[in-house]
Tab-separated table of C-alpha atoms in Angstrom:
chain	number	residue	atom	x	y	z
M	1	MET	CA	36.146	-23.321	-8.173
M	2	LYS	CA	33.554	-22.322	-5.321
M	3	CYS	CA	30.892	-23.611	-7.465
M	4	ARG	CA	32.834	-26.986	-8.027
M	5	ILE	CA	33.172	-27.556	-4.456
M	6	LEU	CA	29.402	-26.547	-4.201
M	7	GLU	CA	28.217	-29.437	-6.892
M	8	LYS	CA	30.710	-31.687	-5.530
M	9	GLY	CA	29.518	-31.169	-2.040
M	10	ALA	CA	25.637	-31.513	-2.933
M	11	GLU	CA	26.359	-34.647	-4.823
M	12	LEU	CA	28.299	-36.483	-1.705
M	13	TYR	CA	25.839	-34.684	0.646
M	14	PHE	CA	22.579	-35.966	-1.273
M	15	ARG	CA	24.448	-39.586	-1.634
M	16	TYR	CA	25.433	-40.029	1.685
M	17	GLY	CA	23.994	-37.641	3.979
M	18	VAL	CA	25.483	-34.510	5.420
M	19	ARG	CA	27.254	-36.243	8.494
M	20	ALA	CA	29.124	-38.766	6.970
M	21	VAL	CA	30.739	-36.436	4.357
M	22	THR	CA	33.861	-34.403	5.701
M	23	MET	CA	35.747	-31.239	4.424
M	24	ASP	CA	38.290	-34.126	4.014
M	25	THR	CA	36.064	-36.001	1.341
M	26	ILE	CA	34.815	-33.551	-0.294
M	27	ALA	CA	38.579	-32.097	-0.909
M	28	THR	CA	39.794	-36.113	-1.653
M	29	GLU	CA	37.024	-36.354	-4.233
M	30	LEU	CA	37.920	-32.894	-5.883
M	31	GLY	CA	41.786	-33.899	-5.921
M	32	ILE	CA	42.118	-30.421	-4.049
M	33	SER	CA	43.380	-29.045	-0.236
M	34	LYS	CA	41.142	-28.588	2.803
M	35	LYS	CA	43.109	-25.355	2.631
M	36	THR	CA	41.132	-24.507	-1.109
M	37	ILE	CA	37.754	-25.284	0.098
M	38	TYR	CA	38.275	-23.168	3.525
M	39	GLN	CA	39.015	-20.041	1.417
M	40	HIS	CA	35.367	-20.428	0.019
M	41	PHE	CA	33.490	-22.155	2.874
M	42	PRO	CA	34.574	-20.972	6.879
M	43	ASP	CA	33.468	-24.096	7.979
M	44	LYS	CA	30.963	-26.990	7.206
M	45	ASP	CA	27.764	-25.009	8.469
M	46	ALA	CA	28.310	-22.556	5.619
M	47	MET	CA	29.000	-25.225	3.270
M	48	VAL	CA	25.679	-26.825	4.242
M	49	TYR	CA	24.097	-23.653	4.223
M	50	GLN	CA	25.072	-22.580	0.321
M	51	VAL	CA	24.641	-26.651	-0.786
M	52	LEU	CA	20.898	-26.008	0.240
M	53	GLU	CA	20.624	-22.609	-0.810
M	54	SER	CA	21.458	-23.596	-4.363
M	55	PHE	CA	19.268	-26.574	-3.926
M	56	ILE	CA	16.300	-24.672	-3.580
M	57	GLN	CA	16.864	-22.354	-6.299
M	58	ASN	CA	17.314	-25.348	-8.759
M	59	ASP	CA	14.011	-26.646	-6.941
M	60	GLN	CA	11.784	-23.243	-7.159
M	61	CYS	CA	13.255	-23.215	-11.397
M	62	LYS	CA	11.825	-27.030	-11.550
M	63	TRP	CA	8.380	-25.756	-10.444
M	64	GLU	CA	8.221	-22.812	-12.313
M	65	ASP	CA	8.916	-25.062	-15.586
M	66	LEU	CA	6.103	-27.043	-14.202
M	67	ASN	CA	3.594	-24.682	-14.075
M	68	LYS	CA	4.394	-23.856	-17.564
M	69	SER	CA	4.476	-27.677	-18.930
M	70	SER	CA	1.410	-29.004	-17.312
M	71	LYS	CA	-2.196	-29.047	-18.761
M	72	ASP	CA	-4.090	-28.853	-15.256
M	73	VAL	CA	-3.641	-29.079	-11.426
M	74	ILE	CA	-3.686	-32.912	-12.004
M	75	HIS	CA	-1.475	-33.441	-14.826
M	76	LYS	CA	0.978	-31.006	-12.689
M	77	THR	CA	0.851	-33.523	-9.900
M	78	LEU	CA	1.781	-36.015	-11.749
M	79	LEU	CA	4.299	-34.508	-13.538
M	80	SER	CA	5.828	-33.679	-10.074
M	81	LEU	CA	6.483	-37.190	-9.520
M	82	GLU	CA	9.048	-37.285	-12.078
M	83	ILE	CA	10.897	-34.710	-10.703
M	84	MET	CA	10.553	-36.373	-7.104
M	85	LYS	CA	11.884	-39.900	-8.921
M	86	THR	CA	14.982	-38.080	-10.070
M	87	THR	CA	15.678	-36.025	-6.922
M	88	LEU	CA	15.074	-39.046	-4.436
M	89	SER	CA	16.505	-41.672	-6.433
M	90	GLU	CA	19.954	-39.301	-5.881
M	91	MET	CA	18.871	-38.712	-2.423
M	92	ASN	CA	20.169	-40.303	1.075
M	93	PRO	CA	16.444	-40.443	3.271
M	94	ARG	CA	18.417	-39.688	5.863
M	95	LEU	CA	19.621	-36.184	4.542
M	96	MET	CA	16.790	-34.122	5.519
M	97	PHE	CA	16.782	-35.766	9.123
M	98	GLU	CA	20.368	-34.933	9.711
M	99	VAL	CA	20.194	-31.507	8.318
M	100	LYS	CA	17.513	-31.062	10.985
M	101	LYS	CA	19.171	-32.057	13.783
M	102	TYR	CA	22.415	-31.176	12.960
M	103	PHE	CA	22.500	-28.041	10.831
M	104	PRO	CA	19.482	-25.776	12.278
M	105	LYS	CA	20.562	-22.488	10.097
M	106	ALA	CA	20.246	-24.589	7.136
M	107	TYR	CA	17.037	-26.499	8.254
M	108	ASP	CA	15.391	-23.102	9.021
M	109	LEU	CA	16.389	-22.141	5.428
M	110	PHE	CA	14.257	-24.664	4.171
M	111	THR	CA	11.500	-24.013	6.598
M	112	LYS	CA	11.184	-20.891	5.428
M	113	TYR	CA	11.327	-21.833	1.344
M	114	LYS	CA	8.707	-24.445	2.443
M	115	GLU	CA	6.319	-21.695	4.148
M	116	ASP	CA	6.913	-19.022	1.694
M	117	CYS	CA	7.224	-21.082	-1.493
M	118	ILE	CA	5.911	-24.544	-1.389
M	119	MET	CA	2.633	-23.881	0.796
M	120	ASN	CA	1.850	-21.248	-1.201
M	121	SER	CA	2.023	-22.784	-4.353
M	122	LEU	CA	0.079	-25.589	-2.760
M	123	LYS	CA	-2.640	-23.421	-2.237
M	124	VAL	CA	-2.828	-21.921	-5.756
M	125	ASP	CA	-3.496	-25.559	-7.100
M	126	LEU	CA	-5.881	-26.358	-4.411
M	127	LYS	CA	-7.827	-23.559	-5.177
M	128	THR	CA	-7.486	-23.980	-8.863
M	129	GLY	CA	-8.875	-28.039	-8.623
M	130	ILE	CA	-11.643	-26.273	-6.668
M	131	GLU	CA	-12.603	-23.758	-9.509
M	132	GLN	CA	-12.278	-26.148	-12.649
M	133	GLY	CA	-14.234	-28.852	-10.488
M	134	TYR	CA	-11.540	-31.224	-9.921
M	135	PHE	CA	-11.063	-30.929	-6.218
M	136	ARG	CA	-13.974	-31.092	-3.945
M	137	PRO	CA	-15.443	-27.755	-2.891
M	138	GLU	CA	-16.014	-28.105	0.706
M	139	ILE	CA	-11.897	-28.940	1.300
M	140	GLU	CA	-10.274	-26.513	3.889
M	141	VAL	CA	-7.343	-25.244	1.282
M	142	GLU	CA	-5.294	-23.925	4.381
M	143	LEU	CA	-5.643	-27.403	6.319
M	144	ILE	CA	-5.301	-29.800	3.709
M	145	ALA	CA	-2.175	-28.021	1.960
M	146	ARG	CA	-0.547	-28.186	5.526
M	147	LEU	CA	-1.681	-31.854	5.340
M	148	ARG	CA	0.186	-32.181	2.109
M	149	MET	CA	3.350	-30.883	3.607
M	150	GLY	CA	3.141	-32.805	6.861
M	151	GLU	CA	3.282	-35.818	4.712
M	152	VAL	CA	6.192	-35.054	3.044
M	153	ASP	CA	8.011	-34.206	6.188
M	154	LEU	CA	6.711	-37.490	7.642
M	155	SER	CA	7.859	-39.517	4.858
M	156	PHE	CA	11.252	-38.092	5.702
M	157	ASP	CA	11.422	-39.227	9.039
M	158	PRO	CA	13.392	-42.303	9.749
M	159	ASN	CA	11.016	-43.682	12.451
M	160	PHE	CA	8.342	-43.699	9.361
M	161	TYR	CA	10.472	-45.176	6.762
M	162	SER	CA	12.366	-47.332	8.519
M	163	HIS	CA	9.214	-50.008	8.868
M	164	SER	CA	8.729	-50.199	5.599
M	165	LYS	CA	10.079	-52.239	2.991
M	166	LEU	CA	9.167	-50.210	-0.322
M	167	SER	CA	11.556	-47.974	-1.977
M	168	PHE	CA	11.272	-44.205	-0.562
M	169	PHE	CA	10.386	-43.231	-4.377
M	170	ASP	CA	7.356	-45.942	-4.112
M	171	THR	CA	6.456	-44.584	-0.613
M	172	GLN	CA	6.014	-41.141	-2.015
M	173	GLN	CA	4.058	-41.916	-4.896
M	174	ILE	CA	1.678	-43.858	-2.382
M	175	LEU	CA	1.223	-41.170	-0.392
M	176	LEU	CA	0.610	-38.619	-2.993
M	177	ASP	CA	-1.944	-41.373	-4.761
M	178	HIS	CA	-3.785	-41.465	-1.331
M	179	PHE	CA	-3.389	-37.676	-0.743
M	180	MET	CA	-4.994	-36.866	-4.209
M	181	ARG	CA	-8.195	-39.692	-4.048
M	182	GLY	CA	-8.784	-37.778	-0.706
M	183	ILE	CA	-9.420	-34.509	-2.713
M	184	LEU	CA	-10.608	-35.380	-6.051
M	185	THR	CA	-13.953	-35.254	-7.403
M	186	GLU	CA	-15.532	-37.838	-9.399
M	187	LYS	CA	-14.897	-35.349	-12.461
M	188	GLY	CA	-10.927	-35.283	-10.854
M	189	LEU	CA	-10.974	-38.714	-10.750
M	190	SER	CA	-11.516	-39.597	-14.139
M	191	LEU	CA	-8.845	-37.062	-15.258
M	192	TYR	CA	-6.110	-38.278	-12.384
M	193	LEU	CA	-7.248	-41.974	-13.630
M	194	SER	CA	-6.934	-41.174	-17.230
M	195	TYR	CA	-3.514	-39.465	-17.175
M	196	GLN	CA	-1.982	-42.636	-14.701
M	197	ASN	CA	-3.370	-45.203	-17.723
M	198	ASN	CA	-1.950	-43.128	-20.327
M	199	ASN	CA	1.320	-43.679	-18.535
G	1	MET	CA	-7.160	-41.641	48.017
G	2	LYS	CA	-4.580	-42.830	45.414
G	3	CYS	CA	-7.479	-43.143	42.930
G	4	ARG	CA	-8.678	-39.433	43.815
G	5	ILE	CA	-5.208	-38.181	43.299
G	6	LEU	CA	-4.792	-39.932	39.971
G	7	GLU	CA	-8.333	-38.857	38.939
G	8	LYS	CA	-7.911	-35.049	39.685
G	9	GLY	CA	-4.296	-34.998	38.230
G	10	ALA	CA	-5.827	-36.391	35.280
G	11	GLU	CA	-8.515	-34.230	34.990
G	12	LEU	CA	-6.536	-30.832	35.498
G	13	TYR	CA	-3.549	-32.504	32.900
G	14	PHE	CA	-6.221	-32.641	30.389
G	15	ARG	CA	-7.229	-29.312	30.964
G	16	TYR	CA	-4.286	-27.261	31.196
G	17	GLY	CA	-1.176	-29.605	30.134
G	18	VAL	CA	1.211	-31.287	31.959
G	19	ARG	CA	3.540	-28.047	32.122
G	20	ALA	CA	1.304	-25.835	34.010
G	21	VAL	CA	-0.165	-28.014	36.846
G	22	THR	CA	2.119	-28.170	39.574
G	23	MET	CA	1.876	-31.127	42.783
G	24	ASP	CA	0.721	-28.210	44.497
G	25	THR	CA	-2.326	-27.120	42.362
G	26	ILE	CA	-3.290	-30.696	42.433
G	27	ALA	CA	-2.871	-30.498	46.451
G	28	THR	CA	-4.989	-27.741	46.453
G	29	GLU	CA	-7.379	-28.477	44.329
G	30	LEU	CA	-7.972	-31.762	46.196
G	31	GLY	CA	-8.071	-30.204	49.719
G	32	ILE	CA	-5.157	-32.519	50.742
G	33	SER	CA	-1.335	-31.487	51.531
G	34	LYS	CA	1.421	-32.077	49.222
G	35	LYS	CA	3.035	-35.087	51.704
G	36	THR	CA	-0.377	-37.013	50.788
G	37	ILE	CA	0.074	-36.758	47.449
G	38	TYR	CA	3.917	-37.825	47.690
G	39	GLN	CA	2.809	-40.484	49.583
G	40	HIS	CA	1.423	-42.185	46.536
G	41	PHE	CA	3.490	-40.589	44.071
G	42	PRO	CA	7.001	-40.285	44.603
G	43	ASP	CA	7.456	-37.289	42.055
G	44	LYS	CA	5.701	-36.010	39.243
G	45	ASP	CA	7.161	-37.971	36.944
G	46	ALA	CA	5.465	-41.239	38.375
G	47	MET	CA	2.411	-38.892	38.506
G	48	VAL	CA	2.042	-38.175	34.873
G	49	TYR	CA	3.321	-41.749	33.661
G	50	GLN	CA	0.716	-43.542	35.906
G	51	VAL	CA	-1.963	-40.927	34.395
G	52	LEU	CA	-1.101	-42.119	31.259
G	53	GLU	CA	-1.106	-45.493	32.390
G	54	SER	CA	-5.004	-45.380	33.371
G	55	PHE	CA	-5.559	-42.871	30.227
G	56	ILE	CA	-4.579	-45.886	27.924
G	57	GLN	CA	-6.436	-48.458	30.202
G	58	ASN	CA	-9.497	-46.752	29.551
G	59	ASP	CA	-8.776	-45.870	25.548
G	60	GLN	CA	-8.324	-49.300	25.384
G	61	CYS	CA	-11.963	-50.537	26.996
G	62	LYS	CA	-13.282	-47.665	24.634
G	63	TRP	CA	-11.796	-49.470	21.606
G	64	GLU	CA	-13.193	-52.994	22.429
G	65	ASP	CA	-16.520	-51.590	22.937
G	66	LEU	CA	-16.731	-49.939	19.799
G	67	ASN	CA	-15.328	-53.196	18.006
G	68	LYS	CA	-18.740	-54.914	19.422
G	69	SER	CA	-21.016	-51.981	18.955
G	70	SER	CA	-19.909	-51.065	15.317
G	71	LYS	CA	-21.230	-52.926	11.896
G	72	ASP	CA	-18.315	-52.551	9.849
G	73	VAL	CA	-15.151	-51.172	10.005
G	74	ILE	CA	-16.588	-47.975	8.017
G	75	HIS	CA	-19.123	-47.544	10.891
G	76	LYS	CA	-16.474	-48.094	13.279
G	77	THR	CA	-14.317	-44.883	11.812
G	78	LEU	CA	-17.550	-43.315	11.874
G	79	LEU	CA	-18.276	-43.742	15.723
G	80	SER	CA	-14.570	-43.146	16.823
G	81	LEU	CA	-14.624	-39.421	15.749
G	82	GLU	CA	-17.863	-39.538	18.565
G	83	ILE	CA	-14.896	-41.129	20.801
G	84	MET	CA	-11.992	-38.442	19.532
G	85	LYS	CA	-15.008	-35.759	20.004
G	86	THR	CA	-15.364	-36.685	24.029
G	87	THR	CA	-11.596	-36.621	24.661
G	88	LEU	CA	-10.455	-34.048	22.314
G	89	SER	CA	-13.021	-31.378	23.796
G	90	GLU	CA	-11.157	-31.952	27.454
G	91	MET	CA	-7.975	-32.266	26.110
G	92	ASN	CA	-5.351	-29.602	25.792
G	93	PRO	CA	-3.892	-29.615	22.356
G	94	ARG	CA	-0.608	-29.068	23.598
G	95	LEU	CA	-0.474	-32.164	26.220
G	96	MET	CA	0.825	-34.870	24.110
G	97	PHE	CA	3.571	-32.292	23.133
G	98	GLU	CA	4.497	-31.351	26.547
G	99	VAL	CA	4.692	-34.968	27.582
G	100	LYS	CA	6.962	-36.235	24.774
G	101	LYS	CA	9.221	-33.078	25.682
G	102	TYR	CA	9.251	-32.987	29.430
G	103	PHE	CA	8.285	-36.776	30.365
G	104	PRO	CA	10.012	-39.311	27.891
G	105	LYS	CA	9.080	-42.027	29.843
G	106	ALA	CA	5.536	-41.628	30.029
G	107	TYR	CA	5.939	-41.131	26.412
G	108	ASP	CA	7.768	-43.797	25.609
G	109	LEU	CA	4.801	-46.012	27.339
G	110	PHE	CA	2.374	-44.045	24.761
G	111	THR	CA	4.545	-44.755	21.690
G	112	LYS	CA	4.371	-48.816	23.041
G	113	TYR	CA	0.583	-48.642	23.193
G	114	LYS	CA	0.261	-47.016	19.720
G	115	GLU	CA	2.801	-49.138	18.209
G	116	ASP	CA	1.462	-52.551	20.036
G	117	CYS	CA	-1.962	-51.906	20.018
G	118	ILE	CA	-3.314	-48.871	17.737
G	119	MET	CA	-1.039	-49.532	15.083
G	120	ASN	CA	-2.346	-53.304	14.854
G	121	SER	CA	-5.611	-52.419	15.244
G	122	LEU	CA	-5.575	-50.246	12.222
G	123	LYS	CA	-4.057	-53.265	10.187
G	124	VAL	CA	-6.798	-55.474	11.090
G	125	ASP	CA	-9.162	-52.606	10.283
G	126	LEU	CA	-7.765	-51.926	6.997
G	127	LYS	CA	-7.611	-55.538	5.724
G	128	THR	CA	-11.069	-56.340	6.972
G	129	GLY	CA	-12.435	-53.398	5.037
G	130	ILE	CA	-10.762	-54.458	1.785
G	131	GLU	CA	-12.402	-58.230	2.003
G	132	GLN	CA	-15.375	-56.672	2.202
G	133	GLY	CA	-14.864	-54.353	-0.827
G	134	TYR	CA	-14.823	-51.419	1.212
G	135	PHE	CA	-10.974	-50.455	0.828
G	136	ARG	CA	-9.334	-50.506	-2.279
G	137	PRO	CA	-7.356	-53.694	-2.839
G	138	GLU	CA	-4.200	-51.993	-3.990
G	139	ILE	CA	-3.861	-50.505	-0.620
G	140	GLU	CA	-0.145	-50.834	0.980
G	141	VAL	CA	-1.725	-51.962	4.712
G	142	GLU	CA	1.500	-51.440	6.861
G	143	LEU	CA	2.100	-47.939	5.312
G	144	ILE	CA	-1.236	-46.508	4.785
G	145	ALA	CA	-1.640	-47.034	8.912
G	146	ARG	CA	1.375	-45.589	9.591
G	147	LEU	CA	0.487	-42.604	7.642
G	148	ARG	CA	-2.435	-42.584	9.909
G	149	MET	CA	-0.809	-42.732	12.913
G	150	GLY	CA	1.630	-40.151	11.237
G	151	GLU	CA	-1.463	-37.824	10.535
G	152	VAL	CA	-2.486	-38.061	14.241
G	153	ASP	CA	0.924	-37.209	15.317
G	154	LEU	CA	0.792	-34.314	13.204
G	155	SER	CA	-2.353	-33.121	13.919
G	156	PHE	CA	-0.496	-32.775	17.913
G	157	ASP	CA	2.096	-30.657	16.790
G	158	PRO	CA	1.428	-27.203	17.745
G	159	ASN	CA	3.525	-26.313	14.173
G	160	PHE	CA	0.344	-27.504	12.588
G	161	TYR	CA	-2.848	-26.583	14.488
G	162	SER	CA	-1.258	-23.354	15.230
G	163	HIS	CA	-1.951	-22.202	11.433
G	164	SER	CA	-5.658	-23.091	11.774
G	165	LYS	CA	-8.663	-21.292	12.616
G	166	LEU	CA	-10.631	-24.583	13.015
G	167	SER	CA	-11.309	-26.214	16.177
G	168	PHE	CA	-9.037	-29.118	17.222
G	169	PHE	CA	-11.603	-31.442	17.019
G	170	ASP	CA	-12.530	-30.382	13.503
G	171	THR	CA	-9.274	-30.454	12.416
G	172	GLN	CA	-9.461	-34.055	13.220
G	173	GLN	CA	-12.462	-34.399	11.512
G	174	ILE	CA	-11.435	-33.222	8.355
G	175	LEU	CA	-8.368	-34.972	8.563
G	176	LEU	CA	-10.235	-38.567	9.167
G	177	ASP	CA	-12.202	-37.769	5.955
G	178	HIS	CA	-9.187	-36.922	3.798
G	179	PHE	CA	-7.836	-40.276	5.193
G	180	MET	CA	-10.984	-42.060	4.365
G	181	ARG	CA	-11.647	-40.738	1.016
G	182	GLY	CA	-8.372	-41.863	0.012
G	183	ILE	CA	-8.852	-45.533	0.535
G	184	LEU	CA	-12.614	-46.274	-0.197
G	185	THR	CA	-13.726	-47.861	-2.826
G	186	GLU	CA	-16.592	-46.626	-4.846
G	187	LYS	CA	-18.735	-49.269	-2.731
G	188	GLY	CA	-17.191	-48.098	0.561
G	189	LEU	CA	-17.877	-44.241	-0.676
G	190	SER	CA	-21.527	-44.941	-0.959
G	191	LEU	CA	-21.812	-47.060	2.573
G	192	TYR	CA	-19.494	-44.081	3.976
G	193	LEU	CA	-21.807	-41.386	2.794
G	194	SER	CA	-24.895	-42.889	3.576
G	195	TYR	CA	-24.014	-43.394	7.214
G	196	GLN	CA	-22.705	-39.302	7.290
G	197	ASN	CA	-26.025	-38.569	6.236
G	198	ASN	CA	-27.599	-40.600	8.817
G	199	ASN	CA	-25.921	-38.353	11.325
């Protein structure tokens, strides 16, 4: 039952954000009593925390698979767009903003994940790309990785995307394309464009 | 006297941030009584507001001069780095962060300036660069201008720059270089590199 509640919670939070979805909504959707939910989760804070925790676990698995299935760092970046497409098509863009504002403990978990896993993985990819001649050797790896993380955060900021007529996914795609062009060498750019043309 | 107080306030706020500098500090530095300051500024809120107001006026003049003295949009971008170098070498990186946190009315003024002036000027430059064949024609002007603004905001965020061993100005330079490479055409990149090599 705990797994079913978590799955439903994740589904509803992703679609409508964490604010609009109450414990009542989740109970009604599952056809169970609120009491049953509270047997597994003492409060909404715990619920949001655990939903985010399993989201992170899933996300980690996806990135590990990506490392195996990609031919090189440029290919990996383009494949990562596919993951983002699936995730973002289900996600209310306000979600992370609301978690940050109303569930700081859960947000800390996410921040730690970004710092420990995503940031490190980005740095490894940047270094690999430089070694392979795809990324410019003069790149400041730490700063550029942090810039990329900052861009993703920025894209989730309502002040940023509310001005845009583009879909959330299109926005991500344009930001990633701009980011990549900013780091690619000539050799890297040809490979990048050849992957894009094959899609 | 009002001008002298404003100038000293600006100088001290820029160097030490708005939190550390009290009305007492400014009075002592000018060798005047605090009462004299309060004859011109009812409180610190008003002081910070007016300091920012005259900073914005100065900044506008500098950008207008830049439009006259630059040969094209790429040249303008590289000249803008010189303005940034002067401004940033005098500026405590915490300044804007503190204004945002503790002087929201003054920060609103800055936000309005960014929205009405900087954002528009950026969009004009992007469109001009596209027309002249220096920037890629498929660029989403609105989104890319907002990305650039977001990058500058990001660079002022203590969470961002505190990880860096680079100077505040070097960071700005790297971010701008990455931004430019992300939008340049082949023709634009040659011109950009030729300006850089001439410096």
